[in-house]
PDB file of C-alpha atoms in Angstrom:
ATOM      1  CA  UNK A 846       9.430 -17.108  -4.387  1.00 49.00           C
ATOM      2  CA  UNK A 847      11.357 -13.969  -6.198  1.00 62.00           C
ATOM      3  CA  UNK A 848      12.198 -16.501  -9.293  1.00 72.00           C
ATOM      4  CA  UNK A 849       8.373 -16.567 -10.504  1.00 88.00           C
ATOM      5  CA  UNK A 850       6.436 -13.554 -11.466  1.00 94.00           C
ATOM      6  CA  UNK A 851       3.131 -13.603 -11.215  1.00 97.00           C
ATOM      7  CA  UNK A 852       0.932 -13.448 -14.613  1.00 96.00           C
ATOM      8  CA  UNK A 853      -0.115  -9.657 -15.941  1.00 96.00           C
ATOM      9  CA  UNK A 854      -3.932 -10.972 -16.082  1.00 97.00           C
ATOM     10  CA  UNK A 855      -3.680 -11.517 -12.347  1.00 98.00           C
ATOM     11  CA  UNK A 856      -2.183  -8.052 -11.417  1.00 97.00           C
ATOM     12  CA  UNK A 857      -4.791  -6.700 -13.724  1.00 98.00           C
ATOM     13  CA  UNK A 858      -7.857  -8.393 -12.167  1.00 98.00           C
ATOM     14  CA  UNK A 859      -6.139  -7.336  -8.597  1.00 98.00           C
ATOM     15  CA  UNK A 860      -5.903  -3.522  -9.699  1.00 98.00           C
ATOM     16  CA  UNK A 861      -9.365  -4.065 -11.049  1.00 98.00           C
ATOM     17  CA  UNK A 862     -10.443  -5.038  -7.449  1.00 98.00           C
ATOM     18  CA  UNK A 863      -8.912  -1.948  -6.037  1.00 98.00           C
ATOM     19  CA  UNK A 864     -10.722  -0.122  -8.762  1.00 97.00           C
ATOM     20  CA  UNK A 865     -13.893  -0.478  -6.982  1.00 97.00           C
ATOM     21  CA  UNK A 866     -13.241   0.568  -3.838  1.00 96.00           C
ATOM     22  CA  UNK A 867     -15.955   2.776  -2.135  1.00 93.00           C
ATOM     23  CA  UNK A 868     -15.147   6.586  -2.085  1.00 91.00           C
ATOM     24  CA  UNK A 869     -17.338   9.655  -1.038  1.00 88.00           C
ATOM     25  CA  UNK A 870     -18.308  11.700  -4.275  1.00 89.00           C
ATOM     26  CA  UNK A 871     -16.687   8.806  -6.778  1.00 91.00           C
ATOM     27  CA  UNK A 872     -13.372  10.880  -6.420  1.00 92.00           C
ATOM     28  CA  UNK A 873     -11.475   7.532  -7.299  1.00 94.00           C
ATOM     29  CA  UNK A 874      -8.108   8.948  -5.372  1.00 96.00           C
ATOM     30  CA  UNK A 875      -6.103   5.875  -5.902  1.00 97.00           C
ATOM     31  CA  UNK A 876      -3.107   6.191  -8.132  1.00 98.00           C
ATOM     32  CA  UNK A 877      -0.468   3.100  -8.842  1.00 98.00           C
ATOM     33  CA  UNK A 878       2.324   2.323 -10.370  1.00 97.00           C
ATOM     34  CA  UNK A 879       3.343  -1.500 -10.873  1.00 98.00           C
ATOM     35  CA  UNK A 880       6.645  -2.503 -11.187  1.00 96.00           C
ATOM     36  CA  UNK A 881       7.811  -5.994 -12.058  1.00 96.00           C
ATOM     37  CA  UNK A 882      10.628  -7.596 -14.210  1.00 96.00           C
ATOM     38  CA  UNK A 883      13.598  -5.285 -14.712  1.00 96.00           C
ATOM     39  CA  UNK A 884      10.985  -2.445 -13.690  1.00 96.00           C
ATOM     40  CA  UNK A 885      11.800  -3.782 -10.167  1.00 97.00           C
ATOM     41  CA  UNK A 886      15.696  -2.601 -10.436  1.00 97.00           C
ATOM     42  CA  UNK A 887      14.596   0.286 -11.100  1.00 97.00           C
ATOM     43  CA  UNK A 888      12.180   1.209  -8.446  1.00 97.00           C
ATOM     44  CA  UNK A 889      15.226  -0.654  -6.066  1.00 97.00           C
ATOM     45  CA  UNK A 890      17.670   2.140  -7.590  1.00 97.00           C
ATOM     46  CA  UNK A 891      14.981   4.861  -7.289  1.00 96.00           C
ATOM     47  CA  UNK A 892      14.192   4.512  -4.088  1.00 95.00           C
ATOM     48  CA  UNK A 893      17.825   4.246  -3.017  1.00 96.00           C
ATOM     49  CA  UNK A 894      19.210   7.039  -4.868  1.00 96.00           C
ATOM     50  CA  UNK A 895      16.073   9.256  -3.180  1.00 96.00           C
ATOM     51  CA  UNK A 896      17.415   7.906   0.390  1.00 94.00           C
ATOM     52  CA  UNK A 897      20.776   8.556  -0.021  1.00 94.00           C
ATOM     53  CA  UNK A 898      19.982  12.150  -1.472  1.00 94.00           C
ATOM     54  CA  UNK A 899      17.632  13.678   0.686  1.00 91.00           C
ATOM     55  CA  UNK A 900      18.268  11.174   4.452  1.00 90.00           C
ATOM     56  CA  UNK A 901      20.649  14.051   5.435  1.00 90.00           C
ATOM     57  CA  UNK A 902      22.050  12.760   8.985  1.00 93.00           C
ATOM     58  CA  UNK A 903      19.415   9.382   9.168  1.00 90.00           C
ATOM     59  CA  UNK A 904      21.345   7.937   6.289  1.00 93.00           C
ATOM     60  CA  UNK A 905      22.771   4.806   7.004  1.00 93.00           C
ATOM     61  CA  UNK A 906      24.355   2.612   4.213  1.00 96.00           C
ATOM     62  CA  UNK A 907      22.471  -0.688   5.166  1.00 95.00           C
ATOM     63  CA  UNK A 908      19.322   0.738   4.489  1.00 94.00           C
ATOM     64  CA  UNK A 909      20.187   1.979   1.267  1.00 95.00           C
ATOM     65  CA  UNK A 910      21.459  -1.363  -0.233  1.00 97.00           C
ATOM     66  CA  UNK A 911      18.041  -3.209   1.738  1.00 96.00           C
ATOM     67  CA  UNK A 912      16.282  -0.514  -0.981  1.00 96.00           C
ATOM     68  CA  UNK A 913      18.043  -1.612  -3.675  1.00 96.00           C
ATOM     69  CA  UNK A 914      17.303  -5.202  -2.669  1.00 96.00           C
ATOM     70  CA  UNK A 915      14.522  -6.207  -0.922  1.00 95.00           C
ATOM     71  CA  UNK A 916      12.048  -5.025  -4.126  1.00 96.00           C
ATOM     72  CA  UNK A 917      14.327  -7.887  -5.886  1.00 95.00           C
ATOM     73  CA  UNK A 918      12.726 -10.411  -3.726  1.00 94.00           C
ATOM     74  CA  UNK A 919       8.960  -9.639  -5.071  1.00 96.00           C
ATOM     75  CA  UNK A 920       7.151 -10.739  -8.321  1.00 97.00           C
ATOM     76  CA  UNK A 921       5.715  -6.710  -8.458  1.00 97.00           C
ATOM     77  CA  UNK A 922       5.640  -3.756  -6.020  1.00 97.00           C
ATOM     78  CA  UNK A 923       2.826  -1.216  -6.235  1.00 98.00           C
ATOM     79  CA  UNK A 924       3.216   2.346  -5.017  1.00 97.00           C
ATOM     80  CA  UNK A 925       0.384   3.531  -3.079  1.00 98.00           C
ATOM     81  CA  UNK A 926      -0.557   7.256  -3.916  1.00 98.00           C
ATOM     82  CA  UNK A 927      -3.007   9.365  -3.554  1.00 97.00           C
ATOM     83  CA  UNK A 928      -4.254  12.235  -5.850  1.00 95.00           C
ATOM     84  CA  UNK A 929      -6.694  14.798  -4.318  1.00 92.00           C
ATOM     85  CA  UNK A 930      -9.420  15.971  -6.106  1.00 84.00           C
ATOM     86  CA  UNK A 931      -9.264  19.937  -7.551  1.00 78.00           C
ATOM     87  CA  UNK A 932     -13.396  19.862  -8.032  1.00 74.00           C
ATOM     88  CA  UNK A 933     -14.530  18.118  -4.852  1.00 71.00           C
ATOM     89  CA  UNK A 934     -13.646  19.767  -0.986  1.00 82.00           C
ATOM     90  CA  UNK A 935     -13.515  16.500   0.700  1.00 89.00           C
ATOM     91  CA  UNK A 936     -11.548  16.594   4.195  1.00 92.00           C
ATOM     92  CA  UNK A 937      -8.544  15.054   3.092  1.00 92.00           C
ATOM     93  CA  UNK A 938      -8.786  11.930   5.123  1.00 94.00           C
ATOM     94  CA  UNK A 939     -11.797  11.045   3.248  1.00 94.00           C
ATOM     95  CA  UNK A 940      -9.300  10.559   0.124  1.00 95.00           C
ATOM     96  CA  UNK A 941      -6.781   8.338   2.297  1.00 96.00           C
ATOM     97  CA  UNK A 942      -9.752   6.330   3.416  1.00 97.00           C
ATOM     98  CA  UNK A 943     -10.637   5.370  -0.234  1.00 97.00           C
ATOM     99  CA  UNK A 944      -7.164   4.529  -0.977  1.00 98.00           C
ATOM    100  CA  UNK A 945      -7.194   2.423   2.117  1.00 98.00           C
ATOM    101  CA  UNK A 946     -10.315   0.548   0.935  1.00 98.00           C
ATOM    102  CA  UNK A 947      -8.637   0.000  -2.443  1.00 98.00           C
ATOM    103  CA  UNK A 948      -5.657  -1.682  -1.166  1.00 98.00           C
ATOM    104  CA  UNK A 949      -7.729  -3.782   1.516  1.00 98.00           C
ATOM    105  CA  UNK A 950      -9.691  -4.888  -2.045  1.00 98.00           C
ATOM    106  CA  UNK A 951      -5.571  -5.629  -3.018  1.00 98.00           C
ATOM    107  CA  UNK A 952      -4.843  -7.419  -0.275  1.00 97.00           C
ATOM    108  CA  UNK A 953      -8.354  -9.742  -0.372  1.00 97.00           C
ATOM    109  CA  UNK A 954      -7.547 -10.143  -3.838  1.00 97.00           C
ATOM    110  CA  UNK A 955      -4.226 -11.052  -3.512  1.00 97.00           C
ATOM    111  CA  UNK A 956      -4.929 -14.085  -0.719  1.00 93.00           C
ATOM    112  CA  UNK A 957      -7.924 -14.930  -2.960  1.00 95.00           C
ATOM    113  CA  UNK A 958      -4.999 -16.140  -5.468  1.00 96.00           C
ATOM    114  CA  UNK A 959      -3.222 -17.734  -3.115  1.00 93.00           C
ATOM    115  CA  UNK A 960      -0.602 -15.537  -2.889  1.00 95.00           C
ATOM    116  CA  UNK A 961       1.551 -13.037  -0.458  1.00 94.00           C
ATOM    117  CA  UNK A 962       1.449  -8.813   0.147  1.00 95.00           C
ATOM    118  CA  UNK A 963       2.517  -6.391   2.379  1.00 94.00           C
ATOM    119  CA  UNK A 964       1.660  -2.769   2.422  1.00 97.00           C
ATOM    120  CA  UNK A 965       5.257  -0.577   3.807  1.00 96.00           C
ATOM    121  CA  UNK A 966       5.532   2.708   4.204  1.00 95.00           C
ATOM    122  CA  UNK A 967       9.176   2.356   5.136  1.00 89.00           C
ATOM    123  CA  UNK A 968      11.798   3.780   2.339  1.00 88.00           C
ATOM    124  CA  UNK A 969      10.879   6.964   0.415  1.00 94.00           C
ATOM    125  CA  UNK A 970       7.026   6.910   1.303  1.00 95.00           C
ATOM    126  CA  UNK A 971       7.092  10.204   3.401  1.00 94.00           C
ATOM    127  CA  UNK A 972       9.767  12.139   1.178  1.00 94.00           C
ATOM    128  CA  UNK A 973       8.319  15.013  -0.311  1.00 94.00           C
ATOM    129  CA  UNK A 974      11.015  14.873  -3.188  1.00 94.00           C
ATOM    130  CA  UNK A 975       9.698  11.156  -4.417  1.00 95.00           C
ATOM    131  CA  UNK A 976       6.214  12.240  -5.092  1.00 96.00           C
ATOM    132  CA  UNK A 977       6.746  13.617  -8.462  1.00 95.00           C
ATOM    133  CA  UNK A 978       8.609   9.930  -9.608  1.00 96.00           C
ATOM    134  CA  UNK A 979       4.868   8.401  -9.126  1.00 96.00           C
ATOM    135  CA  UNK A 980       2.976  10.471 -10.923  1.00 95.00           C
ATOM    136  CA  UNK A 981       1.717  12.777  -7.973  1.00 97.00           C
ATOM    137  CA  UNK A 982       1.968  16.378  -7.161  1.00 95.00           C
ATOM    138  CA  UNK A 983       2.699  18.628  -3.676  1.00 93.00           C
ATOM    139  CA  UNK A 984      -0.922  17.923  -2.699  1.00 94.00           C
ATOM    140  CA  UNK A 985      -0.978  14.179  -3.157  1.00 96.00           C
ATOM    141  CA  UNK A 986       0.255  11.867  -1.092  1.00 97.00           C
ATOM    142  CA  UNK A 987       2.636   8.503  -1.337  1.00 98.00           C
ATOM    143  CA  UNK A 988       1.309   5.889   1.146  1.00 98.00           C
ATOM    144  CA  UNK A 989       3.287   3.469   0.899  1.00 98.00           C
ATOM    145  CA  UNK A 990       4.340   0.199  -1.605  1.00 98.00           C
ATOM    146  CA  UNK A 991       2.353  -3.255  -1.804  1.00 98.00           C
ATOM    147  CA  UNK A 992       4.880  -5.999  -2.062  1.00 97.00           C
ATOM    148  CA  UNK A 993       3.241  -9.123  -4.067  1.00 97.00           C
ATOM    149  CA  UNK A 994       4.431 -12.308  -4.146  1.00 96.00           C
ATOM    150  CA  UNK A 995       4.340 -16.228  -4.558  1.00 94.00           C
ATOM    151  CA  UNK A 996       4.514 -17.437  -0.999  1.00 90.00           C
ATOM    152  CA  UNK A 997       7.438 -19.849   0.032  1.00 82.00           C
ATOM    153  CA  UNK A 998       5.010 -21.533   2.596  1.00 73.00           C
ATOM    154  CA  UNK A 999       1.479 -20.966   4.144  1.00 70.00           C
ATOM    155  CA  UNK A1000       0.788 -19.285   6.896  1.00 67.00           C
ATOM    156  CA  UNK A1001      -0.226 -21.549   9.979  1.00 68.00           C
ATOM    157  CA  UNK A1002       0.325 -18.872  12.619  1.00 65.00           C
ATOM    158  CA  UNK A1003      -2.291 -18.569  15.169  1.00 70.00           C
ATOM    159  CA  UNK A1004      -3.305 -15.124  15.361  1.00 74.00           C
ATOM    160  CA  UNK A1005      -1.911 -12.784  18.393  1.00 83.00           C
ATOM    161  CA  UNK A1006      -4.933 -10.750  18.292  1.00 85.00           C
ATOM    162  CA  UNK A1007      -6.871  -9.871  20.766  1.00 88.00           C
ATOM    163  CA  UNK A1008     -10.895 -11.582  20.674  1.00 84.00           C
ATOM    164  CA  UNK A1009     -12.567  -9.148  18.284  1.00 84.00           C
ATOM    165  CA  UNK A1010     -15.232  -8.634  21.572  1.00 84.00           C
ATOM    166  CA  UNK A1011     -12.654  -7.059  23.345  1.00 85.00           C
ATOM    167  CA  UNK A1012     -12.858  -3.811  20.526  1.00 86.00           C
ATOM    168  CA  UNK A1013     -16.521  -4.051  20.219  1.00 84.00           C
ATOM    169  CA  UNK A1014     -19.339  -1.895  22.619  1.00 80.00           C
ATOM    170  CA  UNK A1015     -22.903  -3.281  21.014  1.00 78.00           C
ATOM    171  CA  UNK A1016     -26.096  -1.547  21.739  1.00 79.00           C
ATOM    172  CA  UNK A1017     -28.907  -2.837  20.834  1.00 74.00           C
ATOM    173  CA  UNK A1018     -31.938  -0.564  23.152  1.00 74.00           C
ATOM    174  CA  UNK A1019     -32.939   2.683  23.155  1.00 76.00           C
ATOM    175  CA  UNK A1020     -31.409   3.395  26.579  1.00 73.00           C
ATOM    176  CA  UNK A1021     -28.105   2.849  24.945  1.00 69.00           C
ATOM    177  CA  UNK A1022     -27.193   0.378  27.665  1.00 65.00           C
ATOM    178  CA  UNK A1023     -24.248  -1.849  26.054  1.00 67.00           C
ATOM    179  CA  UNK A1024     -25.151  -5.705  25.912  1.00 61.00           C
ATOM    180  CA  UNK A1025     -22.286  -8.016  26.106  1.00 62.00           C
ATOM    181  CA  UNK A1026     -22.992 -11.753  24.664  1.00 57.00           C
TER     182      UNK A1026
END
């Protein structure tokens, strides 16, 4: 429901969560941003004026106005960055996996409340010009937004996933030989 934000204590306690998300050498990658009330126009606006900028021959005028818009329909969007660490050597995908723990601490958080997220990476997340607008530099990276919202209705859907034991080799003997149960 875009009409009713959700309350500041309950973003808080959500960014908390993320917060305390494992990470190799307590780095603590994980940079947001939160935008809500008329902070949402903005980062609609933002993001547009970024597209239509620096899109070259992919621009296409629907998907600028669906920037503009579709943050409209959420209570807050979070940007998703990630700041590397100048003292620590870590392979870089160590850093993306701690800001991927962090938002999977979001996104438990966020059901835990009852409520909706998505994590996009669609709009301005992979332009190098819209880095600097969250806080983050040429070695940093923008992952993508967290939509958060009051859900219309609950989710019934049975899941189209594939049985979890169809992902899984378990060995449990020396010989290595894979048991299936």
């Amino acid at each position: 429901m875009k009409d009713k934000p959700i309350p500041g204590e309950i973003i808080w306690q959500i960014l908390e969560n993320a917060n305390r998300a494992p990470n190799h050498k307590q780095t603590e990658p994980w940079r947001f941003s939160v935008f809500s009330g008329d902070g949402l126009k903005y980062f609609g606006q933002l993001q547009a004026d970024i597209y239509r900028k620096f899109a070259g021959d992919n621009y296409e005028q629907g998907r600028y106005q669906k920037l503009i818009e579709y943050p409209l329909m959420s209570s807050h969007v979070i940007s998703i960055g990630m700041k590397r660490s100048p003292s620590e050597k870590l392979p870089e995908i160590e850093e993306i996996e701690a800001v991927a723990w962090a938002v999977q601490n979001m996104f438990l958080s966020v059901t835990a409340y009852g409520l909706g997220c998505y994590w996009t990476t669609a709009g301005i997340t992979y332009f190098e010009e819209a880095k600097s607008h969250f806080g983050l530099e040429s070695e940093d990276k923008l992952l993508g937004f967290l939509y958060i919202g009051y859900v219309e209705k609950p989710v019934i859907a049975i899941s189209k996933r594939k049985p979890v034991n169809d992902k899984v080799n378990w060995i449990d003997n020396i010989n290595g030989i894979i048991s299936i149960d």
